[in-house]
Amino acid sequence: MDSMEAGLHTPELDDAARRGELVDPFGRAITYLRVSVTDRCDFRCVYCMAENMSFLPKAEILTLEELDRLCSSFVARGVRKLRLTGGEPLVRRGVMTLVHSLSRHLASGGLDELTLTTNGSQLAKYAGELAAAGVRRVNVSLDTLDAEKFRDITRWGSLDQVLSGIDAAQAVGLKIKINAVALKGVNDDEFPSLIEWAHGRGMDLTLIEVMPLGEIGDSARIDQYLPLSIVRARLANRFTLEDLDYRSGGPARYVRVAETGGRLGFITPLTHNFCESCNRVRVTCTGTLYMCLGQEDAADLRKPLRASEANDLLFAAIDEAISRKPKGHDFIIDRRHRRPALARHMSVTGG
Ligand SMILES: C[S@@+](CC[C@H](N)C(=O)[O-])C[C@H]1O[C@@H](n2cnc3c(N)ncnc32)[C@H](O)[C@@H]1O
Ligand code: SF4
């Protein structure tokens, strides 16, 4: 049995139990961890990456064993939901080894959900294995059903490949939520057809407001920004939108579309009103823990991970970081300077 199959050792579990669950200074329990397993991607979406991205050297990236140890430490401290993201999580070499290994926490009841956010390009290849490992739902990012537009937005992606991935995932029983970034003048005419398509296939759809993260090259973000309040008002002219109480603990608000019976979400990260219920933290593929998507403050977990085989240094670093989780974020799209409010890319923190 290799180290990943061996799982958690009892002394570490004892230590975790002694330290208890992760609760931040505002009384919010941290039960949801999003982990970026790679900064690399086979697409170059215009709002996410520049075409010529330079990626991190391998030595800086956590190994699969380190990722497993890190995730397992959070699970031992009360995290119930784990989302793998990226970059594109399914292009990380050996990612399925990690998924299989982490699935032991589903079997043990330590974890309620193991899921991932993907661009769908590799889903046809991995859907069966994901389902077999206990993954029940995946989020697939898809902004348009127009092949040419899809190529323009993703630069390198193929719509057909993603649609085949979605077919394969549904065929093995994975539930899919589609995430679409709302882009002014690009896909805003398509939301009704995206709603009908997604709901017609039994998939929820969530629209995401563009966030000011990272330098992305020529396409100034301010030109892409489309407030979802406007989108919602336009959709309300066409559909009956019924407010739902359903909350994910994150920045999404949901409505039921009466005509389709499906659920539609709006993620408006530029508003503050979800921060009070925030239950999540994010780790990058280099082991940097971000306590808030919209703040620069971070903690290095790679150093304690690599400093000792036992987890006490790691737990101490996590505790210290959670004690600094801020109350909320402070996003702005700076209209004067046209610069991102935060320099890091979404592909680093994984969204
Ligand atoms: C960074 S991607 C990583 C996972 C995977 N590659 C994917 O595209 O689903 C996660 C999500 O962030 C979204 N995203 C990326 N950059 C964004 C930005 N600047 N504003 C809003 N959403 C963004 C993507 O559309 C995607 O839904
Ligand atoms: S949004 Fe996802 S698919 Fe698109 S470039 Fe970023 S990481 Fe890749």
Short mmCIF file of N, CA and C in Angstrom, two decimals, residues 170-264:
data_model
loop_
_atom_site.label_atom_id
_atom_site.label_comp_id
_atom_site.label_asym_id
_atom_site.label_seq_id
_atom_site.Cartn_x
_atom_site.Cartn_y
_atom_site.Cartn_z
N GLN A 170 -23.48 12.65 -17.83
CA GLN A 170 -24.90 12.35 -17.55
C GLN A 170 -25.18 10.86 -17.73
N ALA A 171 -24.50 10.26 -18.69
CA ALA A 171 -24.73 8.83 -18.95
C ALA A 171 -24.33 7.96 -17.76
N VAL A 172 -23.34 8.42 -16.98
CA VAL A 172 -22.94 7.62 -15.81
C VAL A 172 -23.62 8.14 -14.53
N GLY A 173 -24.56 9.05 -14.70
CA GLY A 173 -25.37 9.47 -13.55
C GLY A 173 -24.83 10.63 -12.75
N LEU A 174 -23.79 11.30 -13.26
CA LEU A 174 -23.30 12.48 -12.54
C LEU A 174 -24.29 13.63 -12.72
N LYS A 175 -24.58 14.33 -11.63
CA LYS A 175 -25.42 15.52 -11.74
C LYS A 175 -24.54 16.69 -12.15
N ILE A 176 -25.04 17.51 -13.04
CA ILE A 176 -24.21 18.60 -13.56
C ILE A 176 -24.86 19.95 -13.31
N LYS A 177 -24.04 20.88 -12.86
CA LYS A 177 -24.46 22.27 -12.83
C LYS A 177 -23.60 23.01 -13.84
N ILE A 178 -24.24 23.79 -14.67
CA ILE A 178 -23.50 24.59 -15.64
C ILE A 178 -23.23 25.97 -15.06
N ASN A 179 -21.99 26.40 -15.15
CA ASN A 179 -21.62 27.77 -14.76
C ASN A 179 -21.30 28.56 -16.02
N ALA A 180 -21.94 29.71 -16.16
CA ALA A 180 -21.65 30.57 -17.31
C ALA A 180 -21.29 31.96 -16.81
N VAL A 181 -20.17 32.46 -17.28
CA VAL A 181 -19.78 33.83 -16.94
C VAL A 181 -20.53 34.78 -17.87
N ALA A 182 -21.16 35.79 -17.28
CA ALA A 182 -21.94 36.75 -18.09
C ALA A 182 -21.00 37.79 -18.67
N LEU A 183 -20.96 37.85 -20.00
CA LEU A 183 -20.02 38.74 -20.67
C LEU A 183 -20.80 39.69 -21.58
N LYS A 184 -20.65 40.95 -21.27
CA LYS A 184 -21.40 41.98 -22.01
C LYS A 184 -21.08 41.93 -23.50
N GLY A 185 -22.12 41.87 -24.31
CA GLY A 185 -21.95 41.89 -25.76
C GLY A 185 -21.39 40.60 -26.33
N VAL A 186 -21.20 39.59 -25.50
CA VAL A 186 -20.63 38.33 -25.98
C VAL A 186 -21.66 37.20 -25.88
N ASN A 187 -22.15 36.93 -24.67
CA ASN A 187 -23.12 35.83 -24.53
C ASN A 187 -24.43 36.30 -23.89
N ASP A 188 -24.61 37.60 -23.72
CA ASP A 188 -25.81 38.05 -23.00
C ASP A 188 -27.09 37.82 -23.79
N ASP A 189 -26.97 37.64 -25.10
CA ASP A 189 -28.17 37.35 -25.89
C ASP A 189 -28.58 35.88 -25.77
N GLU A 190 -27.71 35.07 -25.17
CA GLU A 190 -27.92 33.63 -25.18
C GLU A 190 -28.51 33.07 -23.89
N PHE A 191 -28.68 33.92 -22.87
CA PHE A 191 -29.09 33.36 -21.58
C PHE A 191 -30.41 32.60 -21.65
N PRO A 192 -31.43 33.12 -22.36
CA PRO A 192 -32.67 32.33 -22.44
C PRO A 192 -32.44 30.96 -23.06
N SER A 193 -31.63 30.89 -24.13
CA SER A 193 -31.44 29.57 -24.74
C SER A 193 -30.57 28.67 -23.86
N LEU A 194 -29.62 29.27 -23.13
CA LEU A 194 -28.81 28.47 -22.20
C LEU A 194 -29.70 27.89 -21.09
N ILE A 195 -30.62 28.72 -20.60
CA ILE A 195 -31.55 28.26 -19.55
C ILE A 195 -32.38 27.09 -20.07
N GLU A 196 -32.94 27.26 -21.27
CA GLU A 196 -33.81 26.21 -21.80
C GLU A 196 -33.02 24.93 -22.07
N TRP A 197 -31.82 25.09 -22.58
CA TRP A 197 -30.98 23.91 -22.85
C TRP A 197 -30.60 23.19 -21.55
N ALA A 198 -30.07 23.95 -20.59
CA ALA A 198 -29.61 23.33 -19.34
C ALA A 198 -30.79 22.68 -18.61
N HIS A 199 -31.85 23.43 -18.43
CA HIS A 199 -32.99 22.89 -17.68
C HIS A 199 -33.65 21.73 -18.42
N GLY A 200 -33.63 21.83 -19.75
CA GLY A 200 -34.19 20.74 -20.55
C GLY A 200 -33.43 19.43 -20.35
N ARG A 201 -32.16 19.54 -19.94
CA ARG A 201 -31.35 18.34 -19.71
C ARG A 201 -31.22 18.03 -18.23
N GLY A 202 -32.02 18.70 -17.42
CA GLY A 202 -32.01 18.42 -15.97
C GLY A 202 -30.81 19.00 -15.24
N MET A 203 -30.21 20.06 -15.81
CA MET A 203 -29.03 20.65 -15.18
C MET A 203 -29.38 22.04 -14.65
N ASP A 204 -28.89 22.36 -13.45
CA ASP A 204 -29.01 23.74 -12.96
C ASP A 204 -28.07 24.61 -13.78
N LEU A 205 -28.39 25.91 -13.83
CA LEU A 205 -27.51 26.85 -14.50
C LEU A 205 -27.22 28.00 -13.55
N THR A 206 -25.96 28.38 -13.44
CA THR A 206 -25.61 29.55 -12.63
C THR A 206 -24.87 30.56 -13.48
N LEU A 207 -25.31 31.78 -13.41
CA LEU A 207 -24.63 32.86 -14.12
C LEU A 207 -23.68 33.55 -13.15
N ILE A 208 -22.49 33.85 -13.62
CA ILE A 208 -21.45 34.43 -12.77
C ILE A 208 -21.06 35.81 -13.29
N GLU A 209 -20.99 36.76 -12.39
CA GLU A 209 -20.51 38.09 -12.76
C GLU A 209 -18.98 38.04 -12.90
N VAL A 210 -18.44 38.71 -13.89
CA VAL A 210 -16.98 38.75 -14.06
C VAL A 210 -16.33 39.42 -12.87
N MET A 211 -15.29 38.79 -12.36
CA MET A 211 -14.57 39.34 -11.22
C MET A 211 -13.24 39.94 -11.65
N PRO A 212 -12.84 41.00 -10.99
CA PRO A 212 -11.60 41.69 -11.36
C PRO A 212 -10.36 40.99 -10.80
N LEU A 213 -10.02 39.83 -11.36
CA LEU A 213 -8.85 39.10 -10.87
C LEU A 213 -7.83 38.91 -11.98
N GLY A 214 -6.60 39.33 -11.72
CA GLY A 214 -5.50 38.99 -12.63
C GLY A 214 -5.45 39.80 -13.92
N GLU A 215 -4.25 40.00 -14.40
CA GLU A 215 -4.07 40.64 -15.70
C GLU A 215 -4.44 39.63 -16.78
N ILE A 216 -5.24 40.04 -17.75
CA ILE A 216 -5.71 39.09 -18.75
C ILE A 216 -5.40 39.52 -20.17
N GLY A 217 -4.55 40.52 -20.30
CA GLY A 217 -4.17 40.91 -21.65
C GLY A 217 -5.06 42.01 -22.20
N ASP A 218 -5.25 41.98 -23.51
CA ASP A 218 -5.88 43.09 -24.22
C ASP A 218 -7.32 43.39 -23.80
N SER A 219 -8.10 42.33 -23.58
CA SER A 219 -9.52 42.55 -23.36
C SER A 219 -9.75 43.16 -21.99
N ALA A 220 -9.97 44.45 -21.96
CA ALA A 220 -10.15 45.14 -20.69
C ALA A 220 -11.41 44.62 -20.01
N ARG A 221 -11.26 44.25 -18.74
CA ARG A 221 -12.35 43.61 -18.03
C ARG A 221 -13.57 44.51 -17.92
N ILE A 222 -13.30 45.80 -17.85
CA ILE A 222 -14.41 46.73 -17.66
C ILE A 222 -15.39 46.62 -18.83
N ASP A 223 -14.89 46.23 -20.00
CA ASP A 223 -15.77 46.07 -21.15
C ASP A 223 -16.57 44.77 -21.07
N GLN A 224 -16.12 43.83 -20.25
CA GLN A 224 -16.83 42.56 -20.12
C GLN A 224 -17.87 42.61 -19.01
N TYR A 225 -17.72 43.54 -18.11
CA TYR A 225 -18.54 43.53 -16.90
C TYR A 225 -20.00 43.79 -17.20
N LEU A 226 -20.84 42.88 -16.75
CA LEU A 226 -22.28 42.98 -16.96
C LEU A 226 -22.96 42.66 -15.62
N PRO A 227 -23.54 43.67 -14.98
CA PRO A 227 -24.14 43.41 -13.67
C PRO A 227 -25.31 42.43 -13.80
N LEU A 228 -25.34 41.44 -12.93
CA LEU A 228 -26.39 40.42 -13.02
C LEU A 228 -27.76 40.99 -12.65
N SER A 229 -27.78 42.13 -11.96
CA SER A 229 -29.07 42.76 -11.66
C SER A 229 -29.78 43.09 -12.99
N ILE A 230 -29.01 43.52 -13.97
CA ILE A 230 -29.58 43.85 -15.28
C ILE A 230 -30.03 42.56 -15.99
N VAL A 231 -29.18 41.55 -15.90
CA VAL A 231 -29.51 40.27 -16.55
C VAL A 231 -30.81 39.72 -15.96
N ARG A 232 -30.89 39.77 -14.66
CA ARG A 232 -32.06 39.22 -13.99
C ARG A 232 -33.33 39.98 -14.39
N ALA A 233 -33.22 41.30 -14.45
CA ALA A 233 -34.39 42.11 -14.83
C ALA A 233 -34.83 41.75 -16.26
N ARG A 234 -33.86 41.55 -17.16
CA ARG A 234 -34.21 41.20 -18.54
C ARG A 234 -34.86 39.82 -18.60
N LEU A 235 -34.30 38.88 -17.83
CA LEU A 235 -34.85 37.52 -17.85
C LEU A 235 -36.26 37.49 -17.27
N ALA A 236 -36.50 38.41 -16.31
CA ALA A 236 -37.82 38.44 -15.67
C ALA A 236 -38.91 38.89 -16.65
N ASN A 237 -38.51 39.56 -17.73
CA ASN A 237 -39.49 39.94 -18.76
C ASN A 237 -39.94 38.72 -19.55
N ARG A 238 -39.10 37.72 -19.57
CA ARG A 238 -39.38 36.57 -20.43
C ARG A 238 -39.84 35.35 -19.63
N PHE A 239 -39.24 35.20 -18.42
CA PHE A 239 -39.56 34.03 -17.59
C PHE A 239 -40.16 34.48 -16.26
N THR A 240 -40.84 33.55 -15.61
CA THR A 240 -41.31 33.80 -14.24
C THR A 240 -40.24 33.29 -13.29
N LEU A 241 -39.60 34.19 -12.58
CA LEU A 241 -38.50 33.80 -11.68
C LEU A 241 -39.01 33.81 -10.24
N GLU A 242 -39.00 32.64 -9.63
CA GLU A 242 -39.51 32.55 -8.25
C GLU A 242 -38.33 32.40 -7.30
N ASP A 243 -38.20 33.32 -6.35
CA ASP A 243 -37.09 33.26 -5.39
C ASP A 243 -37.10 31.95 -4.62
N LEU A 244 -35.92 31.38 -4.44
CA LEU A 244 -35.79 30.14 -3.65
C LEU A 244 -34.98 30.44 -2.40
N ASP A 245 -35.28 29.73 -1.33
CA ASP A 245 -34.51 29.91 -0.10
C ASP A 245 -33.17 29.21 -0.16
N TYR A 246 -33.06 28.27 -1.11
CA TYR A 246 -31.86 27.44 -1.21
C TYR A 246 -30.60 28.31 -1.20
N ARG A 247 -29.69 27.98 -0.28
CA ARG A 247 -28.42 28.71 -0.18
C ARG A 247 -27.28 27.71 -0.18
N SER A 248 -26.19 28.09 -0.78
CA SER A 248 -25.05 27.16 -0.80
C SER A 248 -23.98 27.61 0.19
N GLY A 249 -24.24 28.67 0.96
CA GLY A 249 -23.22 29.20 1.86
C GLY A 249 -22.25 30.10 1.11
N GLY A 250 -22.46 30.21 -0.19
CA GLY A 250 -21.57 31.01 -1.02
C GLY A 250 -22.32 32.19 -1.63
N PRO A 251 -21.71 32.79 -2.64
CA PRO A 251 -22.28 34.01 -3.19
C PRO A 251 -23.42 33.81 -4.18
N ALA A 252 -23.99 32.61 -4.25
CA ALA A 252 -25.06 32.38 -5.22
C ALA A 252 -26.44 32.57 -4.61
N ARG A 253 -27.33 33.16 -5.38
CA ARG A 253 -28.74 33.25 -5.01
C ARG A 253 -29.51 32.52 -6.10
N TYR A 254 -30.57 31.79 -5.71
CA TYR A 254 -31.24 30.94 -6.68
C TYR A 254 -32.70 31.32 -6.88
N VAL A 255 -33.15 31.11 -8.11
CA VAL A 255 -34.58 31.23 -8.42
C VAL A 255 -35.01 29.96 -9.16
N ARG A 256 -36.31 29.71 -9.09
CA ARG A 256 -36.88 28.64 -9.92
C ARG A 256 -37.47 29.31 -11.15
N VAL A 257 -37.16 28.79 -12.32
CA VAL A 257 -37.77 29.32 -13.53
C VAL A 257 -39.06 28.54 -13.76
N ALA A 258 -40.19 29.20 -13.58
CA ALA A 258 -41.47 28.49 -13.59
C ALA A 258 -41.69 27.74 -14.91
N GLU A 259 -41.31 28.36 -16.01
CA GLU A 259 -41.58 27.77 -17.33
C GLU A 259 -40.80 26.49 -17.59
N THR A 260 -39.59 26.38 -17.00
CA THR A 260 -38.77 25.19 -17.24
C THR A 260 -38.75 24.26 -16.04
N GLY A 261 -39.09 24.80 -14.87
CA GLY A 261 -39.03 24.01 -13.64
C GLY A 261 -37.62 23.89 -13.10
N GLY A 262 -36.64 24.48 -13.79
CA GLY A 262 -35.23 24.34 -13.38
C GLY A 262 -34.77 25.45 -12.46
N ARG A 263 -33.60 25.24 -11.90
CA ARG A 263 -33.04 26.21 -10.95
C ARG A 263 -31.99 27.07 -11.66
N LEU A 264 -32.06 28.36 -11.38
CA LEU A 264 -31.12 29.32 -11.97
C LEU A 264 -30.44 30.07 -10.83
#
